[in-house]
Amino acid sequence: MFSKLAALPRPRALAICAAPAVALLAVTALAPLPFAVAQPGMTADVLGSRDGTEVITIKGEEPPKTTGELRMTTIEATGPQTPVRIGQVVDGWFRSDQAVMPVDAVYPSGDTPKEIQQYNRDQMVQSQNVAVEAALKQLGREPGSVDVRLELADVGGPSAGLLFSLGIVDKLDGDGSGGDLTGGRSIAGTGTITADGQVGAVGGVSLKTRAASRDGATVFLVPKAECGDAQAELPSGMRLIPVTTLNGAIDSLRALEHGGKVPAC
């Protein structure tokens, strides 16, 4: 093969050599890749209502009216079986309002869309239960001593845990001195929560800060381990507050309201 190519005029030889490469690029361009393309998703004020239903309901007690917002944030991603082509991947790499992620980092590997949907619902329910426990422990109340109901349809996963806990604390105790924990601000954030109040990383924070800014938030609570990711594409006018625990998040919001020292990324 090499000797025959050597005998050909150079332009023709180059054309023949390039043919397999062009064919490979064509196949690659058409073949689906193991990536998901994500973008900013919806946000919801856990102190308010969504689709006419209160997100947090506390039975047997009359919670004080809150003047601010605590917005949980989400991302939207192409489905696990949605074909993602190389053009979309390259485009996503150069855009600040999208992120390209390995599909296994977004969805459980090997599950059907229906199983993934159920998994995310289960994660949300578990996150809500843990958020209630963490909030009541923070306030020195026994789990089960207060009837707290959480309702947020069409949202899955555990990343709203911190905001659910903060919402419960605000509805039950405010800032602890008669004021609103938000200080009347629109505050957004993300982070998982454990029963003992530890805040965990979630991913997609640069997209979530964009969703928060779009919906009017000016302060964003971010798991401390993800400060770098959040700063990379931070919207103008957005203030980041790093958190590692529920107690630390509450202290930071109190300091923000009363002019104290507030941690920064």
PDB file of C-alpha atoms in Angstrom:
ATOM      1  CA  MET A   1       0.000   0.000   0.000  1.00  0.00           C
ATOM      2  CA  PHE A   2       2.787   2.437   0.894  1.00  0.00           C
ATOM      3  CA  SER A   3       4.674   1.843  -2.388  1.00  0.00           C
ATOM      4  CA  LYS A   4       1.529   2.480  -4.445  1.00  0.00           C
ATOM      5  CA  LEU A   5       0.817   5.715  -2.585  1.00  0.00           C
ATOM      6  CA  ALA A   6       4.399   6.851  -3.100  1.00  0.00           C
ATOM      7  CA  ALA A   7       3.938   6.541  -6.855  1.00  0.00           C
ATOM      8  CA  LEU A   8       0.815   8.750  -6.888  1.00  0.00           C
ATOM      9  CA  PRO A   9       0.909  12.531  -7.439  1.00  0.00           C
ATOM     10  CA  ARG A  10       1.007  14.300  -4.046  1.00  0.00           C
ATOM     11  CA  PRO A  11      -2.511  15.871  -4.084  1.00  0.00           C
ATOM     12  CA  ARG A  12      -4.119  12.536  -4.910  1.00  0.00           C
ATOM     13  CA  ALA A  13      -2.033  10.713  -2.290  1.00  0.00           C
ATOM     14  CA  LEU A  14      -3.092  13.227   0.354  1.00  0.00           C
ATOM     15  CA  ALA A  15      -6.734  12.822  -0.646  1.00  0.00           C
ATOM     16  CA  ILE A  16      -6.525   9.046  -0.299  1.00  0.00           C
ATOM     17  CA  CYS A  17      -4.768   9.298   3.090  1.00  0.00           C
ATOM     18  CA  ALA A  18      -7.287  11.846   4.343  1.00  0.00           C
ATOM     19  CA  ALA A  19     -10.322   9.785   3.367  1.00  0.00           C
ATOM     20  CA  PRO A  20     -10.246   7.462   6.422  1.00  0.00           C
ATOM     21  CA  ALA A  21      -9.748  10.449   8.760  1.00  0.00           C
ATOM     22  CA  VAL A  22     -12.685  12.310   7.223  1.00  0.00           C
ATOM     23  CA  ALA A  23     -14.843   9.197   7.508  1.00  0.00           C
ATOM     24  CA  LEU A  24     -13.823   8.805  11.165  1.00  0.00           C
ATOM     25  CA  LEU A  25     -14.680  12.435  11.910  1.00  0.00           C
ATOM     26  CA  ALA A  26     -18.042  12.035  10.176  1.00  0.00           C
ATOM     27  CA  VAL A  27     -18.854   8.945  12.241  1.00  0.00           C
ATOM     28  CA  THR A  28     -17.727  10.701  15.443  1.00  0.00           C
ATOM     29  CA  ALA A  29     -19.858  13.728  14.665  1.00  0.00           C
ATOM     30  CA  LEU A  30     -22.932  11.536  14.232  1.00  0.00           C
ATOM     31  CA  ALA A  31     -22.292   9.058  17.052  1.00  0.00           C
ATOM     32  CA  PRO A  32     -23.850   9.744  20.471  1.00  0.00           C
ATOM     33  CA  LEU A  33     -21.314  10.389  23.239  1.00  0.00           C
ATOM     34  CA  PRO A  34     -21.514   9.422  26.960  1.00  0.00           C
ATOM     35  CA  PHE A  35     -22.175  12.980  28.113  1.00  0.00           C
ATOM     36  CA  ALA A  36     -25.084  15.033  29.409  1.00  0.00           C
ATOM     37  CA  VAL A  37     -25.512  18.737  28.715  1.00  0.00           C
ATOM     38  CA  ALA A  38     -26.744  20.675  31.754  1.00  0.00           C
ATOM     39  CA  GLN A  39     -28.102  24.198  32.167  1.00  0.00           C
ATOM     40  CA  PRO A  40     -29.605  26.321  34.965  1.00  0.00           C
ATOM     41  CA  GLY A  41     -32.896  24.879  36.196  1.00  0.00           C
ATOM     42  CA  MET A  42     -35.800  26.100  38.274  1.00  0.00           C
ATOM     43  CA  THR A  43     -35.543  27.575  41.761  1.00  0.00           C
ATOM     44  CA  ALA A  44     -38.164  27.464  44.494  1.00  0.00           C
ATOM     45  CA  ASP A  45     -38.620  29.539  47.636  1.00  0.00           C
ATOM     46  CA  VAL A  46     -38.934  26.982  50.435  1.00  0.00           C
ATOM     47  CA  LEU A  47     -40.505  29.665  52.644  1.00  0.00           C
ATOM     48  CA  GLY A  48     -43.330  30.154  50.172  1.00  0.00           C
ATOM     49  CA  SER A  49     -45.515  28.054  47.930  1.00  0.00           C
ATOM     50  CA  ARG A  50     -45.126  26.346  44.571  1.00  0.00           C
ATOM     51  CA  ASP A  51     -48.054  25.553  42.307  1.00  0.00           C
ATOM     52  CA  GLY A  52     -50.409  26.683  45.067  1.00  0.00           C
ATOM     53  CA  THR A  53     -48.976  24.379  47.749  1.00  0.00           C
ATOM     54  CA  GLU A  54     -46.892  25.535  50.708  1.00  0.00           C
ATOM     55  CA  VAL A  55     -43.427  23.984  50.503  1.00  0.00           C
ATOM     56  CA  ILE A  56     -43.050  23.812  54.310  1.00  0.00           C
ATOM     57  CA  THR A  57     -46.094  23.327  56.523  1.00  0.00           C
ATOM     58  CA  ILE A  58     -45.828  23.175  60.303  1.00  0.00           C
ATOM     59  CA  LYS A  59     -48.976  21.818  61.904  1.00  0.00           C
ATOM     60  CA  GLY A  60     -50.006  22.885  65.377  1.00  0.00           C
ATOM     61  CA  GLU A  61     -47.963  26.093  65.283  1.00  0.00           C
ATOM     62  CA  GLU A  62     -48.448  29.453  63.628  1.00  0.00           C
ATOM     63  CA  PRO A  63     -45.110  30.276  62.009  1.00  0.00           C
ATOM     64  CA  PRO A  64     -44.171  33.949  61.788  1.00  0.00           C
ATOM     65  CA  LYS A  65     -44.488  35.625  58.420  1.00  0.00           C
ATOM     66  CA  THR A  66     -41.192  35.838  56.578  1.00  0.00           C
ATOM     67  CA  THR A  67     -40.247  38.764  54.377  1.00  0.00           C
ATOM     68  CA  GLY A  68     -37.339  37.204  52.506  1.00  0.00           C
ATOM     69  CA  GLU A  69     -36.764  34.103  50.412  1.00  0.00           C
ATOM     70  CA  LEU A  70     -34.742  30.926  50.731  1.00  0.00           C
ATOM     71  CA  ARG A  71     -34.427  29.553  47.218  1.00  0.00           C
ATOM     72  CA  MET A  72     -33.331  25.996  46.552  1.00  0.00           C
ATOM     73  CA  THR A  73     -31.705  25.662  43.145  1.00  0.00           C
ATOM     74  CA  THR A  74     -31.574  22.989  40.456  1.00  0.00           C
ATOM     75  CA  ILE A  75     -29.988  22.163  37.137  1.00  0.00           C
ATOM     76  CA  GLU A  76     -31.660  20.642  34.070  1.00  0.00           C
ATOM     77  CA  ALA A  77     -29.804  18.040  32.018  1.00  0.00           C
ATOM     78  CA  THR A  78     -30.387  16.048  28.875  1.00  0.00           C
ATOM     79  CA  GLY A  79     -31.819  12.621  29.681  1.00  0.00           C
ATOM     80  CA  PRO A  80     -29.654   9.522  30.137  1.00  0.00           C
ATOM     81  CA  GLN A  81     -30.781   8.149  26.788  1.00  0.00           C
ATOM     82  CA  THR A  82     -30.789  11.453  24.902  1.00  0.00           C
ATOM     83  CA  PRO A  83     -28.146  11.372  22.141  1.00  0.00           C
ATOM     84  CA  VAL A  84     -25.468  14.024  22.695  1.00  0.00           C
ATOM     85  CA  ARG A  85     -23.284  14.709  19.656  1.00  0.00           C
ATOM     86  CA  ILE A  86     -19.770  16.057  19.497  1.00  0.00           C
ATOM     87  CA  GLY A  87     -21.042  19.431  18.269  1.00  0.00           C
ATOM     88  CA  GLN A  88     -23.109  19.845  21.440  1.00  0.00           C
ATOM     89  CA  VAL A  89     -20.146  18.835  23.591  1.00  0.00           C
ATOM     90  CA  VAL A  90     -17.812  21.350  21.945  1.00  0.00           C
ATOM     91  CA  ASP A  91     -20.479  24.073  22.107  1.00  0.00           C
ATOM     92  CA  GLY A  92     -21.104  23.345  25.803  1.00  0.00           C
ATOM     93  CA  TRP A  93     -17.410  23.619  26.631  1.00  0.00           C
ATOM     94  CA  PHE A  94     -17.316  27.182  25.332  1.00  0.00           C
ATOM     95  CA  ARG A  95     -20.559  28.385  26.912  1.00  0.00           C
ATOM     96  CA  SER A  96     -20.905  29.725  30.446  1.00  0.00           C
ATOM     97  CA  ASP A  97     -24.620  28.932  30.635  1.00  0.00           C
ATOM     98  CA  GLN A  98     -24.114  25.225  29.981  1.00  0.00           C
ATOM     99  CA  ALA A  99     -21.918  22.444  31.333  1.00  0.00           C
ATOM    100  CA  VAL A 100     -20.918  19.147  29.770  1.00  0.00           C
ATOM    101  CA  MET A 101     -20.750  16.294  32.282  1.00  0.00           C
ATOM    102  CA  PRO A 102     -20.188  12.542  32.003  1.00  0.00           C
ATOM    103  CA  VAL A 103     -23.648  11.008  31.956  1.00  0.00           C
ATOM    104  CA  ASP A 104     -22.683   8.705  34.852  1.00  0.00           C
ATOM    105  CA  ALA A 105     -21.968  11.789  36.977  1.00  0.00           C
ATOM    106  CA  VAL A 106     -25.543  12.977  36.464  1.00  0.00           C
ATOM    107  CA  TYR A 107     -27.515   9.728  36.443  1.00  0.00           C
ATOM    108  CA  PRO A 108     -27.076   6.342  38.155  1.00  0.00           C
ATOM    109  CA  SER A 109     -25.322   3.995  35.754  1.00  0.00           C
ATOM    110  CA  GLY A 110     -27.275   1.241  34.029  1.00  0.00           C
ATOM    111  CA  ASP A 111     -30.777   2.264  35.173  1.00  0.00           C
ATOM    112  CA  THR A 112     -33.785   2.882  32.948  1.00  0.00           C
ATOM    113  CA  PRO A 113     -35.307   6.393  32.810  1.00  0.00           C
ATOM    114  CA  LYS A 114     -38.209   5.200  34.978  1.00  0.00           C
ATOM    115  CA  GLU A 115     -35.833   3.716  37.568  1.00  0.00           C
ATOM    116  CA  ILE A 116     -33.751   6.907  37.579  1.00  0.00           C
ATOM    117  CA  GLN A 117     -36.866   9.006  38.136  1.00  0.00           C
ATOM    118  CA  GLN A 118     -37.875   6.809  41.069  1.00  0.00           C
ATOM    119  CA  TYR A 119     -34.341   6.910  42.466  1.00  0.00           C
ATOM    120  CA  ASN A 120     -34.327  10.723  42.391  1.00  0.00           C
ATOM    121  CA  ARG A 121     -37.736  10.845  44.088  1.00  0.00           C
ATOM    122  CA  ASP A 122     -36.510   8.492  46.808  1.00  0.00           C
ATOM    123  CA  GLN A 123     -33.424  10.668  47.276  1.00  0.00           C
ATOM    124  CA  MET A 124     -35.608  13.754  47.676  1.00  0.00           C
ATOM    125  CA  VAL A 125     -37.894  12.091  50.225  1.00  0.00           C
ATOM    126  CA  GLN A 126     -34.916  10.860  52.231  1.00  0.00           C
ATOM    127  CA  SER A 127     -33.333  14.324  52.019  1.00  0.00           C
ATOM    128  CA  GLN A 128     -36.521  15.941  53.302  1.00  0.00           C
ATOM    129  CA  ASN A 129     -36.741  13.559  56.265  1.00  0.00           C
ATOM    130  CA  VAL A 130     -33.112  14.173  57.186  1.00  0.00           C
ATOM    131  CA  ALA A 131     -33.575  17.946  56.763  1.00  0.00           C
ATOM    132  CA  VAL A 132     -36.423  17.926  59.281  1.00  0.00           C
ATOM    133  CA  GLU A 133     -34.326  15.935  61.760  1.00  0.00           C
ATOM    134  CA  ALA A 134     -31.321  18.237  61.335  1.00  0.00           C
ATOM    135  CA  ALA A 135     -33.437  21.385  61.801  1.00  0.00           C
ATOM    136  CA  LEU A 136     -35.167  20.111  64.931  1.00  0.00           C
ATOM    137  CA  LYS A 137     -31.853  19.008  66.444  1.00  0.00           C
ATOM    138  CA  GLN A 138     -30.426  22.442  65.687  1.00  0.00           C
ATOM    139  CA  LEU A 139     -33.286  23.998  67.654  1.00  0.00           C
ATOM    140  CA  GLY A 140     -32.945  21.543  70.541  1.00  0.00           C
ATOM    141  CA  ARG A 141     -36.231  19.819  69.784  1.00  0.00           C
ATOM    142  CA  GLU A 142     -36.809  16.100  69.632  1.00  0.00           C
ATOM    143  CA  PRO A 143     -37.467  14.638  66.190  1.00  0.00           C
ATOM    144  CA  GLY A 144     -41.194  13.984  65.983  1.00  0.00           C
ATOM    145  CA  SER A 145     -42.065  16.702  68.490  1.00  0.00           C
ATOM    146  CA  VAL A 146     -43.216  18.968  65.660  1.00  0.00           C
ATOM    147  CA  ASP A 147     -45.320  17.927  62.663  1.00  0.00           C
ATOM    148  CA  VAL A 148     -43.374  19.271  59.700  1.00  0.00           C
ATOM    149  CA  ARG A 149     -44.535  18.540  56.157  1.00  0.00           C
ATOM    150  CA  LEU A 150     -42.421  19.216  53.077  1.00  0.00           C
ATOM    151  CA  GLU A 151     -43.981  19.303  49.617  1.00  0.00           C
ATOM    152  CA  LEU A 152     -42.104  20.070  46.420  1.00  0.00           C
ATOM    153  CA  ALA A 153     -43.256  18.234  43.317  1.00  0.00           C
ATOM    154  CA  ASP A 154     -41.197  17.453  40.214  1.00  0.00           C
ATOM    155  CA  VAL A 155     -37.836  17.882  41.940  1.00  0.00           C
ATOM    156  CA  GLY A 156     -35.497  14.993  42.692  1.00  0.00           C
ATOM    157  CA  GLY A 157     -32.205  14.341  44.420  1.00  0.00           C
ATOM    158  CA  PRO A 158     -30.746  15.353  47.795  1.00  0.00           C
ATOM    159  CA  SER A 159     -29.245  18.770  46.988  1.00  0.00           C
ATOM    160  CA  ALA A 160     -32.025  20.842  48.605  1.00  0.00           C
ATOM    161  CA  GLY A 161     -31.368  19.428  52.083  1.00  0.00           C
ATOM    162  CA  LEU A 162     -29.590  22.503  53.452  1.00  0.00           C
ATOM    163  CA  LEU A 163     -32.274  24.901  52.211  1.00  0.00           C
ATOM    164  CA  PHE A 164     -35.080  22.743  53.618  1.00  0.00           C
ATOM    165  CA  SER A 165     -33.391  22.737  57.038  1.00  0.00           C
ATOM    166  CA  LEU A 166     -32.866  26.499  56.947  1.00  0.00           C
ATOM    167  CA  GLY A 167     -36.499  27.023  55.947  1.00  0.00           C
ATOM    168  CA  ILE A 168     -37.734  24.948  58.885  1.00  0.00           C
ATOM    169  CA  VAL A 169     -35.453  26.806  61.300  1.00  0.00           C
ATOM    170  CA  ASP A 170     -36.665  30.155  59.951  1.00  0.00           C
ATOM    171  CA  LYS A 171     -40.336  29.182  60.231  1.00  0.00           C
ATOM    172  CA  LEU A 172     -39.916  27.872  63.785  1.00  0.00           C
ATOM    173  CA  ASP A 173     -37.377  30.280  65.246  1.00  0.00           C
ATOM    174  CA  GLY A 174     -36.464  33.002  62.759  1.00  0.00           C
ATOM    175  CA  ASP A 175     -33.049  34.411  63.560  1.00  0.00           C
ATOM    176  CA  GLY A 176     -33.468  33.474  67.222  1.00  0.00           C
ATOM    177  CA  SER A 177     -34.128  37.038  68.369  1.00  0.00           C
ATOM    178  CA  GLY A 178     -37.489  37.835  66.837  1.00  0.00           C
ATOM    179  CA  GLY A 179     -36.273  38.620  63.337  1.00  0.00           C
ATOM    180  CA  ASP A 180     -36.322  36.872  59.991  1.00  0.00           C
ATOM    181  CA  LEU A 181     -33.334  34.613  59.282  1.00  0.00           C
ATOM    182  CA  THR A 182     -33.135  36.009  55.737  1.00  0.00           C
ATOM    183  CA  GLY A 183     -33.184  39.629  56.871  1.00  0.00           C
ATOM    184  CA  GLY A 184     -35.662  40.282  54.055  1.00  0.00           C
ATOM    185  CA  ARG A 185     -33.155  39.232  51.389  1.00  0.00           C
ATOM    186  CA  SER A 186     -33.568  36.743  48.586  1.00  0.00           C
ATOM    187  CA  ILE A 187     -31.043  34.060  49.504  1.00  0.00           C
ATOM    188  CA  ALA A 188     -30.360  30.973  47.429  1.00  0.00           C
ATOM    189  CA  GLY A 189     -28.118  27.981  47.897  1.00  0.00           C
ATOM    190  CA  THR A 190     -27.484  24.305  47.565  1.00  0.00           C
ATOM    191  CA  GLY A 191     -26.015  21.448  49.568  1.00  0.00           C
ATOM    192  CA  THR A 192     -26.928  18.099  51.037  1.00  0.00           C
ATOM    193  CA  ILE A 193     -27.536  17.767  54.773  1.00  0.00           C
ATOM    194  CA  THR A 194     -26.957  15.016  57.305  1.00  0.00           C
ATOM    195  CA  ALA A 195     -28.944  14.436  60.488  1.00  0.00           C
ATOM    196  CA  ASP A 196     -26.149  16.033  62.536  1.00  0.00           C
ATOM    197  CA  GLY A 197     -26.117  19.125  60.310  1.00  0.00           C
ATOM    198  CA  GLN A 198     -23.118  18.488  58.049  1.00  0.00           C
ATOM    199  CA  VAL A 199     -23.369  20.112  54.615  1.00  0.00           C
ATOM    200  CA  GLY A 200     -22.167  18.148  51.590  1.00  0.00           C
ATOM    201  CA  ALA A 201     -21.146  19.052  48.043  1.00  0.00           C
ATOM    202  CA  VAL A 202     -23.563  18.548  45.164  1.00  0.00           C
ATOM    203  CA  GLY A 203     -22.072  19.611  41.806  1.00  0.00           C
ATOM    204  CA  GLY A 204     -23.357  21.990  39.151  1.00  0.00           C
ATOM    205  CA  VAL A 205     -22.963  25.044  41.410  1.00  0.00           C
ATOM    206  CA  SER A 206     -21.878  27.409  38.621  1.00  0.00           C
ATOM    207  CA  LEU A 207     -25.181  26.716  36.859  1.00  0.00           C
ATOM    208  CA  LYS A 208     -27.139  27.011  40.100  1.00  0.00           C
ATOM    209  CA  THR A 209     -25.723  30.468  40.849  1.00  0.00           C
ATOM    210  CA  ARG A 210     -26.954  31.536  37.419  1.00  0.00           C
ATOM    211  CA  ALA A 211     -30.422  30.161  38.136  1.00  0.00           C
ATOM    212  CA  ALA A 212     -30.404  31.987  41.488  1.00  0.00           C
ATOM    213  CA  SER A 213     -29.341  35.298  39.925  1.00  0.00           C
ATOM    214  CA  ARG A 214     -31.967  34.946  37.187  1.00  0.00           C
ATOM    215  CA  ASP A 215     -34.667  34.562  39.871  1.00  0.00           C
ATOM    216  CA  GLY A 216     -33.566  37.552  41.933  1.00  0.00           C
ATOM    217  CA  ALA A 217     -31.250  36.128  44.622  1.00  0.00           C
ATOM    218  CA  THR A 218     -28.242  38.208  45.687  1.00  0.00           C
ATOM    219  CA  VAL A 219     -26.670  35.802  48.210  1.00  0.00           C
ATOM    220  CA  PHE A 220     -25.722  32.179  47.562  1.00  0.00           C
ATOM    221  CA  LEU A 221     -24.889  29.568  50.215  1.00  0.00           C
ATOM    222  CA  VAL A 222     -22.381  27.145  48.709  1.00  0.00           C
ATOM    223  CA  PRO A 223     -20.726  24.048  50.206  1.00  0.00           C
ATOM    224  CA  LYS A 224     -17.217  25.246  51.064  1.00  0.00           C
ATOM    225  CA  ALA A 225     -15.578  22.496  48.990  1.00  0.00           C
ATOM    226  CA  GLU A 226     -17.226  23.945  45.868  1.00  0.00           C
ATOM    227  CA  CYS A 227     -16.210  27.585  46.312  1.00  0.00           C
ATOM    228  CA  GLY A 228     -13.828  27.397  43.361  1.00  0.00           C
ATOM    229  CA  ASP A 229     -16.493  26.054  41.014  1.00  0.00           C
ATOM    230  CA  ALA A 230     -18.969  28.691  42.166  1.00  0.00           C
ATOM    231  CA  GLN A 231     -16.481  31.533  41.669  1.00  0.00           C
ATOM    232  CA  ALA A 232     -15.548  30.412  38.159  1.00  0.00           C
ATOM    233  CA  GLU A 233     -18.734  31.723  36.517  1.00  0.00           C
ATOM    234  CA  LEU A 234     -20.194  33.870  39.305  1.00  0.00           C
ATOM    235  CA  PRO A 235     -22.937  36.248  38.104  1.00  0.00           C
ATOM    236  CA  SER A 236     -22.380  39.932  38.742  1.00  0.00           C
ATOM    237  CA  GLY A 237     -23.763  41.108  42.078  1.00  0.00           C
ATOM    238  CA  MET A 238     -23.931  37.619  43.619  1.00  0.00           C
ATOM    239  CA  ARG A 239     -22.334  37.162  47.066  1.00  0.00           C
ATOM    240  CA  LEU A 240     -21.027  33.709  47.976  1.00  0.00           C
ATOM    241  CA  ILE A 241     -21.098  32.407  51.538  1.00  0.00           C
ATOM    242  CA  PRO A 242     -19.248  29.117  52.103  1.00  0.00           C
ATOM    243  CA  VAL A 243     -20.857  26.672  54.532  1.00  0.00           C
ATOM    244  CA  THR A 244     -19.862  23.348  56.064  1.00  0.00           C
ATOM    245  CA  THR A 245     -22.619  22.938  58.667  1.00  0.00           C
ATOM    246  CA  LEU A 246     -26.223  23.992  59.246  1.00  0.00           C
ATOM    247  CA  ASN A 247     -25.153  25.849  62.392  1.00  0.00           C
ATOM    248  CA  GLY A 248     -22.496  27.718  60.419  1.00  0.00           C
ATOM    249  CA  ALA A 249     -25.008  28.684  57.731  1.00  0.00           C
ATOM    250  CA  ILE A 250     -27.373  30.075  60.386  1.00  0.00           C
ATOM    251  CA  ASP A 251     -24.547  32.016  62.055  1.00  0.00           C
ATOM    252  CA  SER A 252     -23.539  33.480  58.683  1.00  0.00           C
ATOM    253  CA  LEU A 253     -27.089  34.602  57.903  1.00  0.00           C
ATOM    254  CA  ARG A 254     -27.412  36.189  61.354  1.00  0.00           C
ATOM    255  CA  ALA A 255     -24.107  38.005  60.828  1.00  0.00           C
ATOM    256  CA  LEU A 256     -25.271  39.165  57.405  1.00  0.00           C
ATOM    257  CA  GLU A 257     -28.475  40.558  58.909  1.00  0.00           C
ATOM    258  CA  HIS A 258     -26.812  42.291  61.858  1.00  0.00           C
ATOM    259  CA  GLY A 259     -23.668  43.577  60.156  1.00  0.00           C
ATOM    260  CA  GLY A 260     -21.268  40.982  61.601  1.00  0.00           C
ATOM    261  CA  LYS A 261     -18.337  39.244  59.952  1.00  0.00           C
ATOM    262  CA  VAL A 262     -19.550  36.945  57.193  1.00  0.00           C
ATOM    263  CA  PRO A 263     -17.320  34.215  55.702  1.00  0.00           C
ATOM    264  CA  ALA A 264     -16.399  34.498  52.031  1.00  0.00           C
ATOM    265  CA  CYS A 265     -15.021  32.117  49.420  1.00  0.00           C
TER     266      CYS A 265
END
